[in-house]
Short mmCIF file of C-alpha atoms and ligand atoms in Angstrom, two decimals:
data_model
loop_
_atom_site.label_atom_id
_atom_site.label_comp_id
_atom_site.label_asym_id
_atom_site.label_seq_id
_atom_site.Cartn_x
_atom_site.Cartn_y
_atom_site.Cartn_z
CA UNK A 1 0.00 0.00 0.00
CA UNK A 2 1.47 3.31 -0.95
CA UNK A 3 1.66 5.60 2.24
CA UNK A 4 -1.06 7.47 3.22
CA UNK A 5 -0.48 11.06 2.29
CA UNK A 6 -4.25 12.66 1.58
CA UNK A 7 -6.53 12.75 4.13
CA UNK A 8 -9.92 13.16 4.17
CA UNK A 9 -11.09 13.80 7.42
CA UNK A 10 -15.43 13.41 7.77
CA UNK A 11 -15.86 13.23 11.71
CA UNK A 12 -18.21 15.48 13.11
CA UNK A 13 -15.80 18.29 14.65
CA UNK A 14 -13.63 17.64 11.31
CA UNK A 15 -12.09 21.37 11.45
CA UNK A 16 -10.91 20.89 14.99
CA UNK A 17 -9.52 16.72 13.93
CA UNK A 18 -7.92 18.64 10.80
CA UNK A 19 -6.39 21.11 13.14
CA UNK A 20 -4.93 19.24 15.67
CA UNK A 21 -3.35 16.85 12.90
CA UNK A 22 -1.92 19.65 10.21
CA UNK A 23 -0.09 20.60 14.18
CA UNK A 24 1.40 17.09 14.69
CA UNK A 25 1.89 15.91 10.91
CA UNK A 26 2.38 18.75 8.67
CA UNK A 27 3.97 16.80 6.05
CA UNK A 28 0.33 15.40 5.40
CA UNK A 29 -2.47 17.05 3.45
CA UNK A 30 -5.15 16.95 5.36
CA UNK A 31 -9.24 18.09 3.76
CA UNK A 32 -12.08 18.26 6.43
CA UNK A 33 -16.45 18.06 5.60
CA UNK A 34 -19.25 16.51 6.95
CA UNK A 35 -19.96 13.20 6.04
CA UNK A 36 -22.76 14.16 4.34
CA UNK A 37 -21.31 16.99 2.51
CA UNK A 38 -18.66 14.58 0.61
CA UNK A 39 -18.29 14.86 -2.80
CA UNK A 40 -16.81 12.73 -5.68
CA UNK A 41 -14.36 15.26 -5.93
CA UNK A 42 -13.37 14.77 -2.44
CA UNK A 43 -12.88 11.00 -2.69
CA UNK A 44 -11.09 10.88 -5.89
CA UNK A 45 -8.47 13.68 -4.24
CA UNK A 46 -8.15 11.52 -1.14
CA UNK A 47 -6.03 8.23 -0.33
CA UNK A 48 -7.34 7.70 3.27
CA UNK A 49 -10.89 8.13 4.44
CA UNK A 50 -11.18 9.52 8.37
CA UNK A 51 -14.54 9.03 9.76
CA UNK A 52 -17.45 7.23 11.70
CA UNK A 53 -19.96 6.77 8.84
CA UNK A 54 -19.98 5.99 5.32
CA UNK A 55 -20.58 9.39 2.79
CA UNK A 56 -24.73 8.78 1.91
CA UNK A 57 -24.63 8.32 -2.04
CA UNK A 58 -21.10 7.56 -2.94
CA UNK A 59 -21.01 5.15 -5.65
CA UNK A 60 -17.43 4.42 -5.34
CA UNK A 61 -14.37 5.11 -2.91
CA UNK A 62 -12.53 6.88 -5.51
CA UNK A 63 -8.62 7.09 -4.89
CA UNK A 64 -9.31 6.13 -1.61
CA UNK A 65 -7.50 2.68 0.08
CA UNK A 66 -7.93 3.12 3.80
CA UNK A 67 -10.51 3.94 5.77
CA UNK A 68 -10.72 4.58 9.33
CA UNK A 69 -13.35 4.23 11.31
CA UNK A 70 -13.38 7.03 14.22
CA UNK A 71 -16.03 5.10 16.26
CA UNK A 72 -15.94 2.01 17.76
CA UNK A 73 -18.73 -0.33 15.81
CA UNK A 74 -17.91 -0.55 12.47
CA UNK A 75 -21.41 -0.97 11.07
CA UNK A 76 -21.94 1.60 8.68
CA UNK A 77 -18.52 0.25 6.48
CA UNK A 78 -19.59 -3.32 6.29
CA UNK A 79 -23.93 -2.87 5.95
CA UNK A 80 -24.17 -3.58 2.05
CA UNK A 81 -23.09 -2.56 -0.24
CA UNK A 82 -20.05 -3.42 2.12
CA UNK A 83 -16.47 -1.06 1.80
CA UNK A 84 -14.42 -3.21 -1.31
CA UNK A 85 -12.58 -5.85 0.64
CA UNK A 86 -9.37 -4.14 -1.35
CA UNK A 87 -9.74 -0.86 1.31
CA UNK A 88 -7.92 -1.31 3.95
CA UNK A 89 -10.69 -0.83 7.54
CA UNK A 90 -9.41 -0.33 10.21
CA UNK A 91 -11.05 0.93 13.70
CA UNK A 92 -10.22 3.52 15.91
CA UNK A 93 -7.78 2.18 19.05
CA UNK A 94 -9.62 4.85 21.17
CA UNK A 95 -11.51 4.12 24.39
CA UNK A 96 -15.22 4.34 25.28
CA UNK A 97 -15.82 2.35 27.45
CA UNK A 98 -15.43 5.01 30.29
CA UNK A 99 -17.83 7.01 28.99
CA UNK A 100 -20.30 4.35 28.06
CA UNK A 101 -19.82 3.21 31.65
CA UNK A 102 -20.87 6.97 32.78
CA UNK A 103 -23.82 6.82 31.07
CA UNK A 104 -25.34 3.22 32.55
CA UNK A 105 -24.09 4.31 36.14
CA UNK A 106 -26.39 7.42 35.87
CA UNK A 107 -29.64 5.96 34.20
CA UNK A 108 -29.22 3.29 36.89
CA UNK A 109 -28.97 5.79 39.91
CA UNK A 110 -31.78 8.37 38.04
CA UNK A 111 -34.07 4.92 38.55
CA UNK A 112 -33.27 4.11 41.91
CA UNK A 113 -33.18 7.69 42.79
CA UNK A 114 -36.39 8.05 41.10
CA UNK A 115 -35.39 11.55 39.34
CA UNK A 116 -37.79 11.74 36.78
CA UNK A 117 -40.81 11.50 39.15
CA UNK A 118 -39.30 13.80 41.66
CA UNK A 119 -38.98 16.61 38.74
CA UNK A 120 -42.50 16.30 37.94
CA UNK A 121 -43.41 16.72 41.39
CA UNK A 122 -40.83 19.95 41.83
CA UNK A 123 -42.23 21.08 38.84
CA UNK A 124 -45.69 21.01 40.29
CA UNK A 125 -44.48 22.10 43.65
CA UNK A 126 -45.50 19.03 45.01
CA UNK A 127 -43.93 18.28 47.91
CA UNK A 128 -44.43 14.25 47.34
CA UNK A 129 -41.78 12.19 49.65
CA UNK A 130 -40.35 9.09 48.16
CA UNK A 131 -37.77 6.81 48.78
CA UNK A 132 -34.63 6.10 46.90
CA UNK A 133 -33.90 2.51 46.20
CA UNK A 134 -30.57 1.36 46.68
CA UNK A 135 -28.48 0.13 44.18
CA UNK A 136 -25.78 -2.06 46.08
CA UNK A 137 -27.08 -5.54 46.08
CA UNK A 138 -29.13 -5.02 42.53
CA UNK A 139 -28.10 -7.69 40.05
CA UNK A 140 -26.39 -6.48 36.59
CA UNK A 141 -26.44 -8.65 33.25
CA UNK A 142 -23.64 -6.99 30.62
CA UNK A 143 -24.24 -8.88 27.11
CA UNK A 144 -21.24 -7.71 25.20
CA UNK A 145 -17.88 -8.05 27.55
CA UNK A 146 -15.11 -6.29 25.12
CA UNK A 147 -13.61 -3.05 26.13
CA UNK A 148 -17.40 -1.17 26.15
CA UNK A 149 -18.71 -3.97 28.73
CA UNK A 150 -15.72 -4.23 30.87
CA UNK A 151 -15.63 -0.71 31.51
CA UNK A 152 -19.72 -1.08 32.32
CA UNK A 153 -18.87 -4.00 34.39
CA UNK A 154 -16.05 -2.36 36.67
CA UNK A 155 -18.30 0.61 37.74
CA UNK A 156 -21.20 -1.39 38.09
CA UNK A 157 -19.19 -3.50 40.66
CA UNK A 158 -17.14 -0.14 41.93
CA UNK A 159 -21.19 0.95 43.40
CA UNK A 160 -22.16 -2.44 44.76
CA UNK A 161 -23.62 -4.28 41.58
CA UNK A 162 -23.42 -7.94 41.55
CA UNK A 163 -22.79 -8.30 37.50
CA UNK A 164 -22.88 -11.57 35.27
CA UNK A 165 -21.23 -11.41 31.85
CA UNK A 166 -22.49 -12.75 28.39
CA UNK A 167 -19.90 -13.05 25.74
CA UNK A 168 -20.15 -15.10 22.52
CA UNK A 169 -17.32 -17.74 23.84
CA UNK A 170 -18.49 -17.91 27.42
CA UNK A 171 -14.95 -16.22 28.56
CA UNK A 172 -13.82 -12.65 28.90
CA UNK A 173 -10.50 -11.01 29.41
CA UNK A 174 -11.78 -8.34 31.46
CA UNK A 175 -11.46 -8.81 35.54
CA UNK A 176 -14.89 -7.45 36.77
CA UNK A 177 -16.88 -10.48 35.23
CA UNK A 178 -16.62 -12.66 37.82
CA UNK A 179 -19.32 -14.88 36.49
CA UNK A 180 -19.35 -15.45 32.42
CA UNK A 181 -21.95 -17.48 30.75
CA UNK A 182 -22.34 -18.05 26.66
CA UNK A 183 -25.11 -16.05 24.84
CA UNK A 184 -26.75 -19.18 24.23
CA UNK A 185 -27.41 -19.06 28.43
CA UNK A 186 -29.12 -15.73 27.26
CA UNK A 187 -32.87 -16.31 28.09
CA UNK A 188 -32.22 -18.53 30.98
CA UNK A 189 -30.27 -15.85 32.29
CA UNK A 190 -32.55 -12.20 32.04
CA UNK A 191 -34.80 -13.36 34.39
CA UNK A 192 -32.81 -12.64 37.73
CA UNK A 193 -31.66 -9.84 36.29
CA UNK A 194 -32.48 -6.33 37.29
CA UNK A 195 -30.21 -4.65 34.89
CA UNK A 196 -29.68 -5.79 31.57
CA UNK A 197 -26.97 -3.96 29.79
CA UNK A 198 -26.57 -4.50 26.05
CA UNK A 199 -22.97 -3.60 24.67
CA UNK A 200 -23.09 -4.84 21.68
CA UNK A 201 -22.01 -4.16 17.91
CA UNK A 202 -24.48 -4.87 14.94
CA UNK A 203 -23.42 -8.13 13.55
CA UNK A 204 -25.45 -10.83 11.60
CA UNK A 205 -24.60 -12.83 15.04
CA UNK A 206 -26.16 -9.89 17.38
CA UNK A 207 -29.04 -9.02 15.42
CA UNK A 208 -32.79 -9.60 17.02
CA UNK A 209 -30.89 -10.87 19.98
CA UNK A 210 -32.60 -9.46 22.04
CA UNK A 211 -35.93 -10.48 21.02
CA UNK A 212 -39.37 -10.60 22.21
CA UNK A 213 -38.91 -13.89 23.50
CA UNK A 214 -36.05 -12.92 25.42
CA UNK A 215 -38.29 -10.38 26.78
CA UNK A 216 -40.93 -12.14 27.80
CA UNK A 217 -38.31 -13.99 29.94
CA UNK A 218 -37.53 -10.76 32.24
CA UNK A 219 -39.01 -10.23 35.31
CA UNK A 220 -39.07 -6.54 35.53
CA UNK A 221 -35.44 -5.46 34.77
CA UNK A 222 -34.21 -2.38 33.19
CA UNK A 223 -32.99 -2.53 29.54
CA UNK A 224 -30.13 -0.16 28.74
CA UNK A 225 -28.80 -0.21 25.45
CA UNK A 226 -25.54 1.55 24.27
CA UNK A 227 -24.80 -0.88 21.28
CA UNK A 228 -27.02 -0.81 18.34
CA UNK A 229 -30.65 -0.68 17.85
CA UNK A 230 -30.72 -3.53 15.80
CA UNK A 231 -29.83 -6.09 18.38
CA UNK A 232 -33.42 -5.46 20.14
CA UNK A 233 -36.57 -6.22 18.77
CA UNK A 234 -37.77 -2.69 18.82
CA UNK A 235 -41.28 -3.27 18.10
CA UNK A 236 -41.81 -5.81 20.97
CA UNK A 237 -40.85 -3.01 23.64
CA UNK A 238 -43.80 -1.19 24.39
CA UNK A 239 -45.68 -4.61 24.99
CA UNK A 240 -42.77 -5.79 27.24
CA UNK A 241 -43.09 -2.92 29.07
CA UNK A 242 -46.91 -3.02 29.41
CA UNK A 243 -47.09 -6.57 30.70
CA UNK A 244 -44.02 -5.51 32.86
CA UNK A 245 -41.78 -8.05 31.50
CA UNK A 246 -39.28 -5.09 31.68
CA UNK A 247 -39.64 -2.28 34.15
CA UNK A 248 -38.40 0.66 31.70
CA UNK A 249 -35.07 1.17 29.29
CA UNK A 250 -32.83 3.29 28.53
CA UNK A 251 -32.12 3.46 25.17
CA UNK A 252 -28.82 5.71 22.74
CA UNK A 253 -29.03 3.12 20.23
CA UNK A 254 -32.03 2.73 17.75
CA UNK A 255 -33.13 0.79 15.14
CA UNK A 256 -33.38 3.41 12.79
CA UNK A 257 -31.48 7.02 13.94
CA UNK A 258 -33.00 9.83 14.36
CA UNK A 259 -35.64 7.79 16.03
CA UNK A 260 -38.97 8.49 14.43
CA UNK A 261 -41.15 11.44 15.62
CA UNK A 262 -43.33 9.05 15.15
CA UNK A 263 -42.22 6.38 17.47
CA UNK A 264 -43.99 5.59 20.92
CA UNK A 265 -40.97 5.43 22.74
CA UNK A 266 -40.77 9.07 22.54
CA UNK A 267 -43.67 9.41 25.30
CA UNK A 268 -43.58 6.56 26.94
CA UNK A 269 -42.43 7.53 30.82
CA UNK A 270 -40.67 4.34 31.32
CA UNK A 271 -38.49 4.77 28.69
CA UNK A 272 -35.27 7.27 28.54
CA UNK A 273 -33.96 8.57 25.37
CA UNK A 274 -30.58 9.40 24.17
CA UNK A 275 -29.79 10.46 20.67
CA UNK A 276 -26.93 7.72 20.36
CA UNK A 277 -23.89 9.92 22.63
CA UNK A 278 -22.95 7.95 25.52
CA UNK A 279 -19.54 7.04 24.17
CA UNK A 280 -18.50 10.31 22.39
CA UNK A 281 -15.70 10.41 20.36
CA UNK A 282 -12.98 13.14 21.38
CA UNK A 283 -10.92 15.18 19.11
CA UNK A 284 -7.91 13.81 20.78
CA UNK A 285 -8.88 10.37 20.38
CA UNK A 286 -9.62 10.47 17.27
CA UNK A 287 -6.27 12.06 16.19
CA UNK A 288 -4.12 9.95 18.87
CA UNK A 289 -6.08 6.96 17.33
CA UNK A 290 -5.75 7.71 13.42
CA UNK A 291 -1.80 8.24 14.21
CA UNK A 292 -1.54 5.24 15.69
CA UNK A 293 -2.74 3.18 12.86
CA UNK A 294 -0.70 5.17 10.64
CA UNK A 295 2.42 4.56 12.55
CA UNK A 296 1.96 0.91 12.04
CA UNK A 297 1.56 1.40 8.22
CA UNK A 298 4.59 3.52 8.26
CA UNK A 299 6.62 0.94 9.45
CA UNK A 300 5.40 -1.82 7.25
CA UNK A 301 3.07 -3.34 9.86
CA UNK A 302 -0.45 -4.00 9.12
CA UNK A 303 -2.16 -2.47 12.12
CA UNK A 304 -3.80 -3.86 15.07
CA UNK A 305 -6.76 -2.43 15.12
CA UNK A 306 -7.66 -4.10 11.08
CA UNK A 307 -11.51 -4.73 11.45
CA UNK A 308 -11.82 -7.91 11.45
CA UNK A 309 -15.02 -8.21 8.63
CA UNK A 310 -16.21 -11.85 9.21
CA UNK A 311 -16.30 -10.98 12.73
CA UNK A 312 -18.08 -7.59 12.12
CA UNK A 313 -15.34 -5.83 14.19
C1 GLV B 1 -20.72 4.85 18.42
O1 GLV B 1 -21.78 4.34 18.34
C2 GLV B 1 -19.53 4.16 18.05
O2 GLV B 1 -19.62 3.08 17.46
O3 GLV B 1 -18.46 4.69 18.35
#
């Protein structure tokens, strides 16, 4: 592969990424747009591709032979028609897990704390005592135990969660999963669960996962979702909700982002809604990560972080 010297950078703060990289690699010629403002123009100028999702429209990757994917699922490159298996993908080293973890520990305490209700009530200056639930001793199920679950799983435990794991293989490299089952265990597993926590990517293999049946085998937990949409059957929540299979969700992931106007989740008071941020990704990171990858390429390595496309990441 000829060295990447043209860079096309289509992140969302792509003046700032372009910025901070003309600073640390001037040699390199660096463009910035939205993704959705890339032209033909743009791709035939370019030899490397710097961004989270796919340009809407492009027929073809012009000049381009690597692309690399600022976020962490890889979904948008390998959804047909899928990036020519002759572009090299690979996927940002950078870590969001911590943030991801942020974002479960506070829908989890804005349950138990009840926030939503007591706003209403302040709002109303209602003075309407309730109290918190605790959430030491509450039982946590992470499906998904990479680097996103791990992270999950360590501050779940760090407040007093007892967690299970759910990996593909039944194993996971990360300490705080102190008991691991197999996704096959999956159903058997959700009901003594209070928490479910989906960190998953979209894969043919994660897909519907988490489907009505598998909801009809909760007893009352939480669903949070920071994964994808498409690994819960999205249509089967309200009922699972309404026959209190699942006590409420909180949901960044959709099936289909922006979520409908239209959608009932929208006003449903069990459910909280996040327009897909709980694992933001940084300026920094994204530079610090795209340099990394390049530094492998510079020195005639392939790089570690190559998406692995039968996997799906
Ligand atoms: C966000 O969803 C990401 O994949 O980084």
């Amino acid at each position: 592969m000829h060295l990447p010297r043209r860079i096309l950078v289509a992140t969302r703060s792509h003046d700032e990424v372009v910025a901070a990289l003309h600073a640390r690699r001037p040699d390199l010629e660096c463009r910035g747009a939205a993704h959705t403002d890339v032209t033909d123009e743009d791709l035939r100028w370019a030899d490397t591709y710097v961004g989270f999702k796919r340009p809407p429209g492009a027929a073809t990757f012009g000049s381009v032979r690597w692309v690399h994917c600022t976020g962490a699922g890889v979904d948008s490159w390998l959804a047909p028609p899928a990036l020519e298996a002759a572009i090299l993908l690979t996927r940002t080293p950078e870590s969001f897990g911590p943030a991801i973890a942020e974002w479960t520990v506070a829908r989890i305490f804005a349950v138990q704390q009840q926030l939503a209700e007591l706003a209403v009530a302040q709002r109303d200056h209602r003075w309407a005592p309730r109290d918190a639930r605790r959430v030491a001793g509450t039982r946590a199920l992470v499906v998904g135990t990479g680097d996103v679950g791990g992270a999950i799983a360590a501050a779940l435990v760090a407040v007093g969660v007892i967690v299970t794991g759910v990996s593909r293989s039944g194993s996971a490299e990360h300490p705080a999963f102190r008991t691991m089952h197999a996704v096959d265990a999956l159903p058997r597993l959700v009901g003594d669960a209070d928490w479910i926590v989906l960190a998953l990517p979209d894969t043919p293999a994660t897909r519907g996962l988490f489907s009505q049946d598998v909801m009809a085998r909760c007893r009352g937990a939480v669903l949070l979702n920071a994964g994808r949409g498409s690994v819960v059957e999205e249509p089967a929540l309200p009922e699972a909700l309404d026959r209190g299979w699942l006590r409420g969700a909180a949901l960044d992931v959709f099936a289909v982002e922006p979520l409908p106007a239209s959608s009932p989740l929208w006003d449903d008071p069990r459910v909280m809604i996040s327009p897909h941020c709980s694992g933001p990704t940084t300026v920094a990171g994204a530079v610090d990560g795209f340099l990394e990858c390049l530094a492998d390429l510079e020195q005639g390595r392939l790089p570690r972080r190559v998406v692995d496309r039968d996997r799906g990441y």
